Amino acid sequence: MTDTTIRPVLEAIDVSKHFSVANGIGDAAVVRAVEGVSLRLLPGRIVAVVGESGSGKTTLARLLARFYEPTTGEIRLAGAPVGRTRRARSEKTYRKAVQLIFQDPFGSLNPLHRVRHNLERAIALHHGRMSRQARDERVASLLERVSLVPASDYLDKFPHELSGGQRQRVVIARALAVEPRVLLGDEPISMLDVSIRLEMLNLLDSLRREEGLAILYITHDIASARYLCDDIVVMYAGQMVEAGPKDEVISNPQHPYTKLLVESSPDPHRDVAVDREAIFGDADELGEPPSLIDPPTGCRFHPRCPFAMERCRTTEPPRAVLAEGRWADCWLHEVGRAEELHEAPMTELITRRLSEETR
Amino acid sequence: MTTTALTARNDAARPVGSDTVLDVDGLCVEYAGAGEPVRACTDVTFALRRGEILGIVGESGSGKSTLITALTRLQRPPAVTTAGRVLFHPQDGEEPVDLVRLTPRKLRALRWTSLSIVLQSAMDALNPVMRLGAQFVDALREHDRSMSHTAAWEEARRLLGLVGISADRARSYPHELSGGMRQRATIALALACRPELVVMDEPTTAVDVVMQRQILAQVLRLRREFGFAVVFVTHDLSLLLELADRIAVMYAGRIVELASATDVYRTPMHPYTRGLRDSFPPLHAPVTRLEGIPGSPPDLRALPSGCPFADRCPAVMERCRTELPLLEPHGGRSVACHLHDEGIRP
Ligand SMILES: Nc1ncnc2c1ncn2[C@@H]1O[C@H](COP(=O)(O)OP(=O)(O)O)[C@@H](O)[C@H]1O
Ligand SMILES: Nc1ncnc2c1ncn2[C@@H]1O[C@H](COP(=O)(O)OP(=O)(O)O)[C@@H](O)[C@H]1O
Ligand code: SF4
Ligand SMILES: [Mg+2]
Ligand SMILES: [Mg+2]
């Protein structure tokens, strides 16, 4: 559970990000990509943000990395609000403290330069001028930290000469070069082969343990989030809908969307004797997330929710705080219907509701 | 069913019988070009039963798409099928045909009506400038010229309805639909002419898990209704464990293990299969530290003379370095690994 005596290193307080886009007929429209999100990252802890594509995960990561200015709300680094006026000096301090790792390791390394050069540039940015020997030592130790050993095997390789996993390790080594306090990983393993994803998760875990990094792990894969993180935050249609310690969120979801997401995820360790028809059974009409240009009023999940009540359609649900660091934004808690969440699988509840409506 | 013409070995990987719809034997596919050819599929052998769901799983580059396109003759140069055959057994008891050697004209006649294919990106299968319904009408009428235009539209709407796309969407263009809906439309289109076999290459890789579950539920329901067999290719073993009847595991262009989904999960025989199974953390069971499979697959241009997995194998032995293990039957399943040769037990 979140220890309140540890100060958060990075915080988002009620941040929103709206994008202006041209819609189909040439008029301006607003995409409400992230709305009202608050998040705290603590040293030595890993928070996972899970959600389907389009739920606002990447936008949130970019807000936290200050690639985007929030439309409203505030980002705080070590308790200090990060100013809207962009001064070069504070920008640089921020970049050193907070590093973002992208999904595609290719896109983030300079393909024309060898591993050595890619790392040296990052080191120079942080340390300024260094002796040749000190720099060589630093490069070698960075490669060792990401288990690319012996370093001499990798120093003179170009990015395209490395495997996907090795490339992502170089990306992480480069992020570490500036000695950050926060790593933001935006689906850092989703482009890697299945067989090497765990190595990368184990590496992130050791960085948190051994160096006390605060890590945000963004993923659409709940099982990998559970493997790596302490706490899980679930996003739906640009908003956070539920958060808490990972096992509580996964085994005892308190928001209908979380429950749908968990039940839809493959579980390799599900008892394989379970009937296939039972697993996939009624999962025929589960709906899709809404457009963020004109999101549903009230609860954004209401058009798909088998529990939806009149107030869900009109009024945003209040946050039900269930324990320290454990909450869900859903009306069921307010009206005392939360136990109904556990009556049946979501697919069955949705099918039941649909057949009632058509009757 | 005539299978007497077959003289090849009839082993556990290929239990050819009257319920066999596809019988693949010794299929080899190479990418020819400058320099050494890339041996993307080598000696691939398996049989598919009517109505069965066979999963094919492997890392990227293991040859899954190459295999699928060779099976369905959709491959393009520089891919060349250098050996083997793919016997398709039509339901009506006609003589089996070898898809590898079929003339393009006969092949066209089989496509859609006997076998069809669904790819990862629905955009590859749908015509972007044609209304959805019209594409169904074309496909339906091409294979049944007696069908009236009105009847074809009617059937198009019915097929779309089967995958949860409302009738009024039949007039939409593909780009007006969500990615998940397009993929469902592609599946409905693949089933329009009631094929006996549907081959799917990563059909749900581009969609989210909720949509994935929805699509697979529909595939299963349609399979119950129409009775087609499925070859389902994916890199996601956790999904196949839930979906497939049997699973073929590919590594460096070869099938290294072929067994029921339950056996793959409970008693994987090949160290690669075991490593792959242990690369998926559990969603509910207690979390233990997992290591995946360190290393990467060999270069297909310079395959080792022994087992292609030897460099990454935690159980590697002397002979693995020199002697290639072949896919051999082991009580109803098959595995290509020296650990399971007579007399040696892990
Ligand atoms: N630069 C942008 N301009 C306009 N819309 C954007 C931009 N970036 C993201 N969006 C939109 O914001 C929403 C959230 O996107 P994103 O943060 O990428 O979600 P995720 O990472 O969860 O898939 C989507 O609807 C997406 O189309
Ligand atoms: N057009 C091509 N030319 C040369 N090599 C190819 C071509 N397409 C695929 N390959 C090679 O064939 C191997 C198998 O590829 P593929 O069948 O796409 O694997 P998978 O679908 O399992 O990811 C890979 O090593 C790939 O590099
Ligand atoms: S607030 Fe209402 S619509 Fe939203 S998840 Fe809860 S019950 Fe469903
Ligand atoms: Mg994203
Ligand atoms: Mg492929």
PDB file of N, CA and C in Angstrom, chain A residues 67-129:
ATOM      1  N   PHE A  67       6.343  16.493 -23.022  1.00  0.00           N
ATOM      2  CA  PHE A  67       6.324  16.661 -24.476  1.00  0.00           C
ATOM      3  C   PHE A  67       5.094  17.478 -24.836  1.00  0.00           C
ATOM      4  N   TYR A  68       4.072  17.375 -23.996  1.00  0.00           N
ATOM      5  CA  TYR A  68       2.870  18.183 -24.158  1.00  0.00           C
ATOM      6  C   TYR A  68       2.667  19.030 -22.921  1.00  0.00           C
ATOM      7  N   GLU A  69       2.136  20.211 -23.141  1.00  0.00           N
ATOM      8  CA  GLU A  69       1.702  21.067 -22.043  1.00  0.00           C
ATOM      9  C   GLU A  69       0.271  20.649 -21.692  1.00  0.00           C
ATOM     10  N   PRO A  70      -0.055  20.451 -20.413  1.00  0.00           N
ATOM     11  CA  PRO A  70      -1.440  20.102 -20.092  1.00  0.00           C
ATOM     12  C   PRO A  70      -2.401  21.239 -20.455  1.00  0.00           C
ATOM     13  N   THR A  71      -3.588  20.889 -20.923  1.00  0.00           N
ATOM     14  CA  THR A  71      -4.609  21.902 -21.194  1.00  0.00           C
ATOM     15  C   THR A  71      -5.065  22.526 -19.881  1.00  0.00           C
ATOM     16  N   THR A  72      -5.290  21.674 -18.892  1.00  0.00           N
ATOM     17  CA  THR A  72      -5.517  22.153 -17.523  1.00  0.00           C
ATOM     18  C   THR A  72      -4.807  21.197 -16.585  1.00  0.00           C
ATOM     19  N   GLY A  73      -4.610  21.632 -15.357  1.00  0.00           N
ATOM     20  CA  GLY A  73      -3.964  20.776 -14.367  1.00  0.00           C
ATOM     21  C   GLY A  73      -2.478  21.052 -14.263  1.00  0.00           C
ATOM     22  N   GLU A  74      -1.832  20.305 -13.411  1.00  0.00           N
ATOM     23  CA  GLU A  74      -0.452  20.626 -13.057  1.00  0.00           C
ATOM     24  C   GLU A  74       0.405  19.373 -12.922  1.00  0.00           C
ATOM     25  N   ILE A  75       1.667  19.516 -13.321  1.00  0.00           N
ATOM     26  CA  ILE A  75       2.648  18.450 -13.112  1.00  0.00           C
ATOM     27  C   ILE A  75       3.620  18.946 -12.043  1.00  0.00           C
ATOM     28  N   ARG A  76       3.950  18.089 -11.095  1.00  0.00           N
ATOM     29  CA  ARG A  76       4.915  18.480 -10.062  1.00  0.00           C
ATOM     30  C   ARG A  76       6.080  17.512 -10.034  1.00  0.00           C
ATOM     31  N   LEU A  77       7.266  18.067 -10.031  1.00  0.00           N
ATOM     32  CA  LEU A  77       8.476  17.261  -9.911  1.00  0.00           C
ATOM     33  C   LEU A  77       9.032  17.488  -8.508  1.00  0.00           C
ATOM     34  N   ALA A  78       9.162  16.416  -7.739  1.00  0.00           N
ATOM     35  CA  ALA A  78       9.622  16.493  -6.352  1.00  0.00           C
ATOM     36  C   ALA A  78       8.882  17.595  -5.594  1.00  0.00           C
ATOM     37  N   GLY A  79       7.592  17.659  -5.799  1.00  0.00           N
ATOM     38  CA  GLY A  79       6.766  18.595  -5.042  1.00  0.00           C
ATOM     39  C   GLY A  79       6.662  19.980  -5.649  1.00  0.00           C
ATOM     40  N   ALA A  80       7.535  20.326  -6.582  1.00  0.00           N
ATOM     41  CA  ALA A  80       7.524  21.675  -7.140  1.00  0.00           C
ATOM     42  C   ALA A  80       6.757  21.711  -8.452  1.00  0.00           C
ATOM     43  N   PRO A  81       5.788  22.605  -8.571  1.00  0.00           N
ATOM     44  CA  PRO A  81       5.041  22.707  -9.831  1.00  0.00           C
ATOM     45  C   PRO A  81       5.984  23.024 -10.985  1.00  0.00           C
ATOM     46  N   VAL A  82       5.763  22.366 -12.106  1.00  0.00           N
ATOM     47  CA  VAL A  82       6.596  22.630 -13.263  1.00  0.00           C
ATOM     48  C   VAL A  82       5.962  23.780 -14.025  1.00  0.00           C
ATOM     49  N   GLY A  83       6.725  24.864 -14.191  1.00  0.00           N
ATOM     50  CA  GLY A  83       6.164  26.098 -14.728  1.00  0.00           C
ATOM     51  C   GLY A  83       5.717  25.981 -16.166  1.00  0.00           C
ATOM     52  N   ARG A  84       4.773  26.828 -16.534  1.00  0.00           N
ATOM     53  CA  ARG A  84       4.318  26.868 -17.911  1.00  0.00           C
ATOM     54  C   ARG A  84       5.317  27.607 -18.785  1.00  0.00           C
ATOM     55  N   THR A  85       6.005  28.569 -18.185  1.00  0.00           N
ATOM     56  CA  THR A  85       7.036  29.259 -18.953  1.00  0.00           C
ATOM     57  C   THR A  85       8.213  28.312 -19.071  1.00  0.00           C
ATOM     58  N   ARG A  86       8.604  28.066 -20.292  1.00  0.00           N
ATOM     59  CA  ARG A  86       9.639  27.068 -20.504  1.00  0.00           C
ATOM     60  C   ARG A  86      11.006  27.711 -20.496  1.00  0.00           C
ATOM     61  N   ARG A  87      11.663  27.643 -19.381  1.00  0.00           N
ATOM     62  CA  ARG A  87      13.029  28.149 -19.351  1.00  0.00           C
ATOM     63  C   ARG A  87      13.981  27.012 -19.651  1.00  0.00           C
ATOM     64  N   ALA A  88      14.997  27.316 -20.422  1.00  0.00           N
ATOM     65  CA  ALA A  88      15.898  26.272 -20.906  1.00  0.00           C
ATOM     66  C   ALA A  88      16.479  25.476 -19.737  1.00  0.00           C
ATOM     67  N   ARG A  89      16.828  26.179 -18.685  1.00  0.00           N
ATOM     68  CA  ARG A  89      17.481  25.498 -17.574  1.00  0.00           C
ATOM     69  C   ARG A  89      16.560  24.488 -16.893  1.00  0.00           C
ATOM     70  N   SER A  90      15.340  24.913 -16.618  1.00  0.00           N
ATOM     71  CA  SER A  90      14.441  23.987 -15.940  1.00  0.00           C
ATOM     72  C   SER A  90      14.027  22.857 -16.877  1.00  0.00           C
ATOM     73  N   GLU A  91      13.947  23.164 -18.168  1.00  0.00           N
ATOM     74  CA  GLU A  91      13.677  22.114 -19.147  1.00  0.00           C
ATOM     75  C   GLU A  91      14.719  21.015 -19.031  1.00  0.00           C
ATOM     76  N   LYS A  92      15.985  21.455 -18.946  1.00  0.00           N
ATOM     77  CA  LYS A  92      17.078  20.498 -18.934  1.00  0.00           C
ATOM     78  C   LYS A  92      17.051  19.676 -17.645  1.00  0.00           C
ATOM     79  N   THR A  93      16.779  20.325 -16.539  1.00  0.00           N
ATOM     80  CA  THR A  93      16.685  19.595 -15.276  1.00  0.00           C
ATOM     81  C   THR A  93      15.584  18.550 -15.368  1.00  0.00           C
ATOM     82  N   TYR A  94      14.476  18.953 -15.979  1.00  0.00           N
ATOM     83  CA  TYR A  94      13.345  18.046 -16.088  1.00  0.00           C
ATOM     84  C   TYR A  94      13.711  16.818 -16.930  1.00  0.00           C
ATOM     85  N   ARG A  95      14.320  17.063 -18.086  1.00  0.00           N
ATOM     86  CA  ARG A  95      14.720  15.969 -18.981  1.00  0.00           C
ATOM     87  C   ARG A  95      15.663  14.992 -18.294  1.00  0.00           C
ATOM     88  N   LYS A  96      16.505  15.516 -17.421  1.00  0.00           N
ATOM     89  CA  LYS A  96      17.429  14.621 -16.729  1.00  0.00           C
ATOM     90  C   LYS A  96      16.696  13.776 -15.700  1.00  0.00           C
ATOM     91  N   ALA A  97      15.676  14.341 -15.121  1.00  0.00           N
ATOM     92  CA  ALA A  97      14.982  13.619 -14.043  1.00  0.00           C
ATOM     93  C   ALA A  97      13.985  12.602 -14.587  1.00  0.00           C
ATOM     94  N   VAL A  98      13.380  12.920 -15.721  1.00  0.00           N
ATOM     95  CA  VAL A  98      12.271  12.100 -16.225  1.00  0.00           C
ATOM     96  C   VAL A  98      12.583  11.630 -17.650  1.00  0.00           C
ATOM     97  N   GLN A  99      12.682  10.344 -17.829  1.00  0.00           N
ATOM     98  CA  GLN A  99      13.006   9.800 -19.145  1.00  0.00           C
ATOM     99  C   GLN A  99      11.872   8.930 -19.659  1.00  0.00           C
ATOM    100  N   LEU A 100      11.548   9.130 -20.933  1.00  0.00           N
ATOM    101  CA  LEU A 100      10.458   8.380 -21.562  1.00  0.00           C
ATOM    102  C   LEU A 100      11.029   7.332 -22.515  1.00  0.00           C
ATOM    103  N   ILE A 101      10.569   6.107 -22.363  1.00  0.00           N
ATOM    104  CA  ILE A 101      10.979   5.028 -23.269  1.00  0.00           C
ATOM    105  C   ILE A 101       9.795   4.658 -24.146  1.00  0.00           C
ATOM    106  N   PHE A 102      10.022   4.698 -25.458  1.00  0.00           N
ATOM    107  CA  PHE A 102       8.921   4.455 -26.386  1.00  0.00           C
ATOM    108  C   PHE A 102       8.787   2.976 -26.707  1.00  0.00           C
ATOM    109  N   GLN A 103       7.668   2.710 -27.365  1.00  0.00           N
ATOM    110  CA  GLN A 103       7.352   1.366 -27.805  1.00  0.00           C
ATOM    111  C   GLN A 103       8.369   0.846 -28.827  1.00  0.00           C
ATOM    112  N   ASP A 104       8.732   1.702 -29.751  1.00  0.00           N
ATOM    113  CA  ASP A 104       9.557   1.269 -30.869  1.00  0.00           C
ATOM    114  C   ASP A 104      11.015   1.657 -30.643  1.00  0.00           C
ATOM    115  N   PRO A 105      11.867   0.666 -30.302  1.00  0.00           N
ATOM    116  CA  PRO A 105      13.264   0.997 -30.003  1.00  0.00           C
ATOM    117  C   PRO A 105      14.001   1.521 -31.235  1.00  0.00           C
ATOM    118  N   PHE A 106      13.489   1.202 -32.425  1.00  0.00           N
ATOM    119  CA  PHE A 106      14.125   1.685 -33.640  1.00  0.00           C
ATOM    120  C   PHE A 106      13.991   3.188 -33.750  1.00  0.00           C
ATOM    121  N   GLY A 107      12.774   3.648 -33.514  1.00  0.00           N
ATOM    122  CA  GLY A 107      12.486   5.056 -33.677  1.00  0.00           C
ATOM    123  C   GLY A 107      13.294   5.933 -32.742  1.00  0.00           C
ATOM    124  N   SER A 108      13.766   5.364 -31.611  1.00  0.00           N
ATOM    125  CA  SER A 108      14.389   6.262 -30.660  1.00  0.00           C
ATOM    126  C   SER A 108      15.913   6.201 -30.647  1.00  0.00           C
ATOM    127  N   LEU A 109      16.509   5.378 -31.499  1.00  0.00           N
ATOM    128  CA  LEU A 109      17.972   5.409 -31.610  1.00  0.00           C
ATOM    129  C   LEU A 109      18.347   5.997 -32.960  1.00  0.00           C
ATOM    130  N   ASN A 110      19.446   6.714 -32.996  1.00  0.00           N
ATOM    131  CA  ASN A 110      19.900   7.237 -34.279  1.00  0.00           C
ATOM    132  C   ASN A 110      20.497   6.093 -35.100  1.00  0.00           C
ATOM    133  N   PRO A 111      19.847   5.760 -36.227  1.00  0.00           N
ATOM    134  CA  PRO A 111      20.266   4.571 -36.982  1.00  0.00           C
ATOM    135  C   PRO A 111      21.639   4.733 -37.643  1.00  0.00           C
ATOM    136  N   LEU A 112      22.085   5.988 -37.779  1.00  0.00           N
ATOM    137  CA  LEU A 112      23.344   6.215 -38.484  1.00  0.00           C
ATOM    138  C   LEU A 112      24.550   6.090 -37.567  1.00  0.00           C
ATOM    139  N   HIS A 113      24.280   5.994 -36.262  1.00  0.00           N
ATOM    140  CA  HIS A 113      25.387   5.957 -35.312  1.00  0.00           C
ATOM    141  C   HIS A 113      25.455   4.651 -34.552  1.00  0.00           C
ATOM    142  N   ARG A 114      26.692   4.291 -34.225  1.00  0.00           N
ATOM    143  CA  ARG A 114      26.916   3.072 -33.453  1.00  0.00           C
ATOM    144  C   ARG A 114      26.402   3.254 -32.035  1.00  0.00           C
ATOM    145  N   VAL A 115      26.262   2.117 -31.342  1.00  0.00           N
ATOM    146  CA  VAL A 115      25.790   2.113 -29.957  1.00  0.00           C
ATOM    147  C   VAL A 115      26.620   3.083 -29.117  1.00  0.00           C
ATOM    148  N   ARG A 116      27.951   3.024 -29.287  1.00  0.00           N
ATOM    149  CA  ARG A 116      28.844   3.873 -28.508  1.00  0.00           C
ATOM    150  C   ARG A 116      28.447   5.344 -28.632  1.00  0.00           C
ATOM    151  N   HIS A 117      28.260   5.784 -29.872  1.00  0.00           N
ATOM    152  CA  HIS A 117      27.946   7.187 -30.105  1.00  0.00           C
ATOM    153  C   HIS A 117      26.585   7.556 -29.513  1.00  0.00           C
ATOM    154  N   ASN A 118      25.605   6.660 -29.707  1.00  0.00           N
ATOM    155  CA  ASN A 118      24.272   6.921 -29.163  1.00  0.00           C
ATOM    156  C   ASN A 118      24.327   7.142 -27.650  1.00  0.00           C
ATOM    157  N   LEU A 119      25.149   6.361 -26.963  1.00  0.00           N
ATOM    158  CA  LEU A 119      25.245   6.500 -25.511  1.00  0.00           C
ATOM    159  C   LEU A 119      26.094   7.715 -25.121  1.00  0.00           C
ATOM    160  N   GLU A 120      27.191   7.926 -25.846  1.00  0.00           N
ATOM    161  CA  GLU A 120      28.078   9.047 -25.507  1.00  0.00           C
ATOM    162  C   GLU A 120      27.360  10.385 -25.592  1.00  0.00           C
ATOM    163  N   ARG A 121      26.493  10.503 -26.569  1.00  0.00           N
ATOM    164  CA  ARG A 121      25.754  11.764 -26.699  1.00  0.00           C
ATOM    165  C   ARG A 121      24.916  12.045 -25.466  1.00  0.00           C
ATOM    166  N   ALA A 122      24.247  10.998 -24.997  1.00  0.00           N
ATOM    167  CA  ALA A 122      23.403  11.175 -23.811  1.00  0.00           C
ATOM    168  C   ALA A 122      24.253  11.506 -22.590  1.00  0.00           C
ATOM    169  N   ILE A 123      25.420  10.858 -22.494  1.00  0.00           N
ATOM    170  CA  ILE A 123      26.309  11.124 -21.352  1.00  0.00           C
ATOM    171  C   ILE A 123      26.802  12.572 -21.396  1.00  0.00           C
ATOM    172  N   ALA A 124      27.189  13.016 -22.581  1.00  0.00           N
ATOM    173  CA  ALA A 124      27.705  14.380 -22.727  1.00  0.00           C
ATOM    174  C   ALA A 124      26.641  15.396 -22.313  1.00  0.00           C
ATOM    175  N   LEU A 125      25.396  15.096 -22.669  1.00  0.00           N
ATOM    176  CA  LEU A 125      24.297  15.977 -22.306  1.00  0.00           C
ATOM    177  C   LEU A 125      24.203  16.145 -20.796  1.00  0.00           C
ATOM    178  N   HIS A 126      24.505  15.070 -20.105  1.00  0.00           N
ATOM    179  CA  HIS A 126      24.358  15.072 -18.655  1.00  0.00           C
ATOM    180  C   HIS A 126      25.600  15.612 -17.958  1.00  0.00           C
ATOM    181  N   HIS A 127      26.773  15.109 -18.370  1.00  0.00           N
ATOM    182  CA  HIS A 127      27.995  15.414 -17.633  1.00  0.00           C
ATOM    183  C   HIS A 127      28.810  16.547 -18.244  1.00  0.00           C
ATOM    184  N   GLY A 128      28.442  16.940 -19.457  1.00  0.00           N
ATOM    185  CA  GLY A 128      29.310  17.894 -20.126  1.00  0.00           C
ATOM    186  C   GLY A 128      30.597  17.205 -20.523  1.00  0.00           C
ATOM    187  N   ARG A 129      31.702  17.924 -20.574  1.00  0.00           N
ATOM    188  CA  ARG A 129      32.955  17.337 -21.046  1.00  0.00           C
ATOM    189  C   ARG A 129      33.514  16.348 -20.037  1.00  0.00           C
TER     190      ARG A 129
END
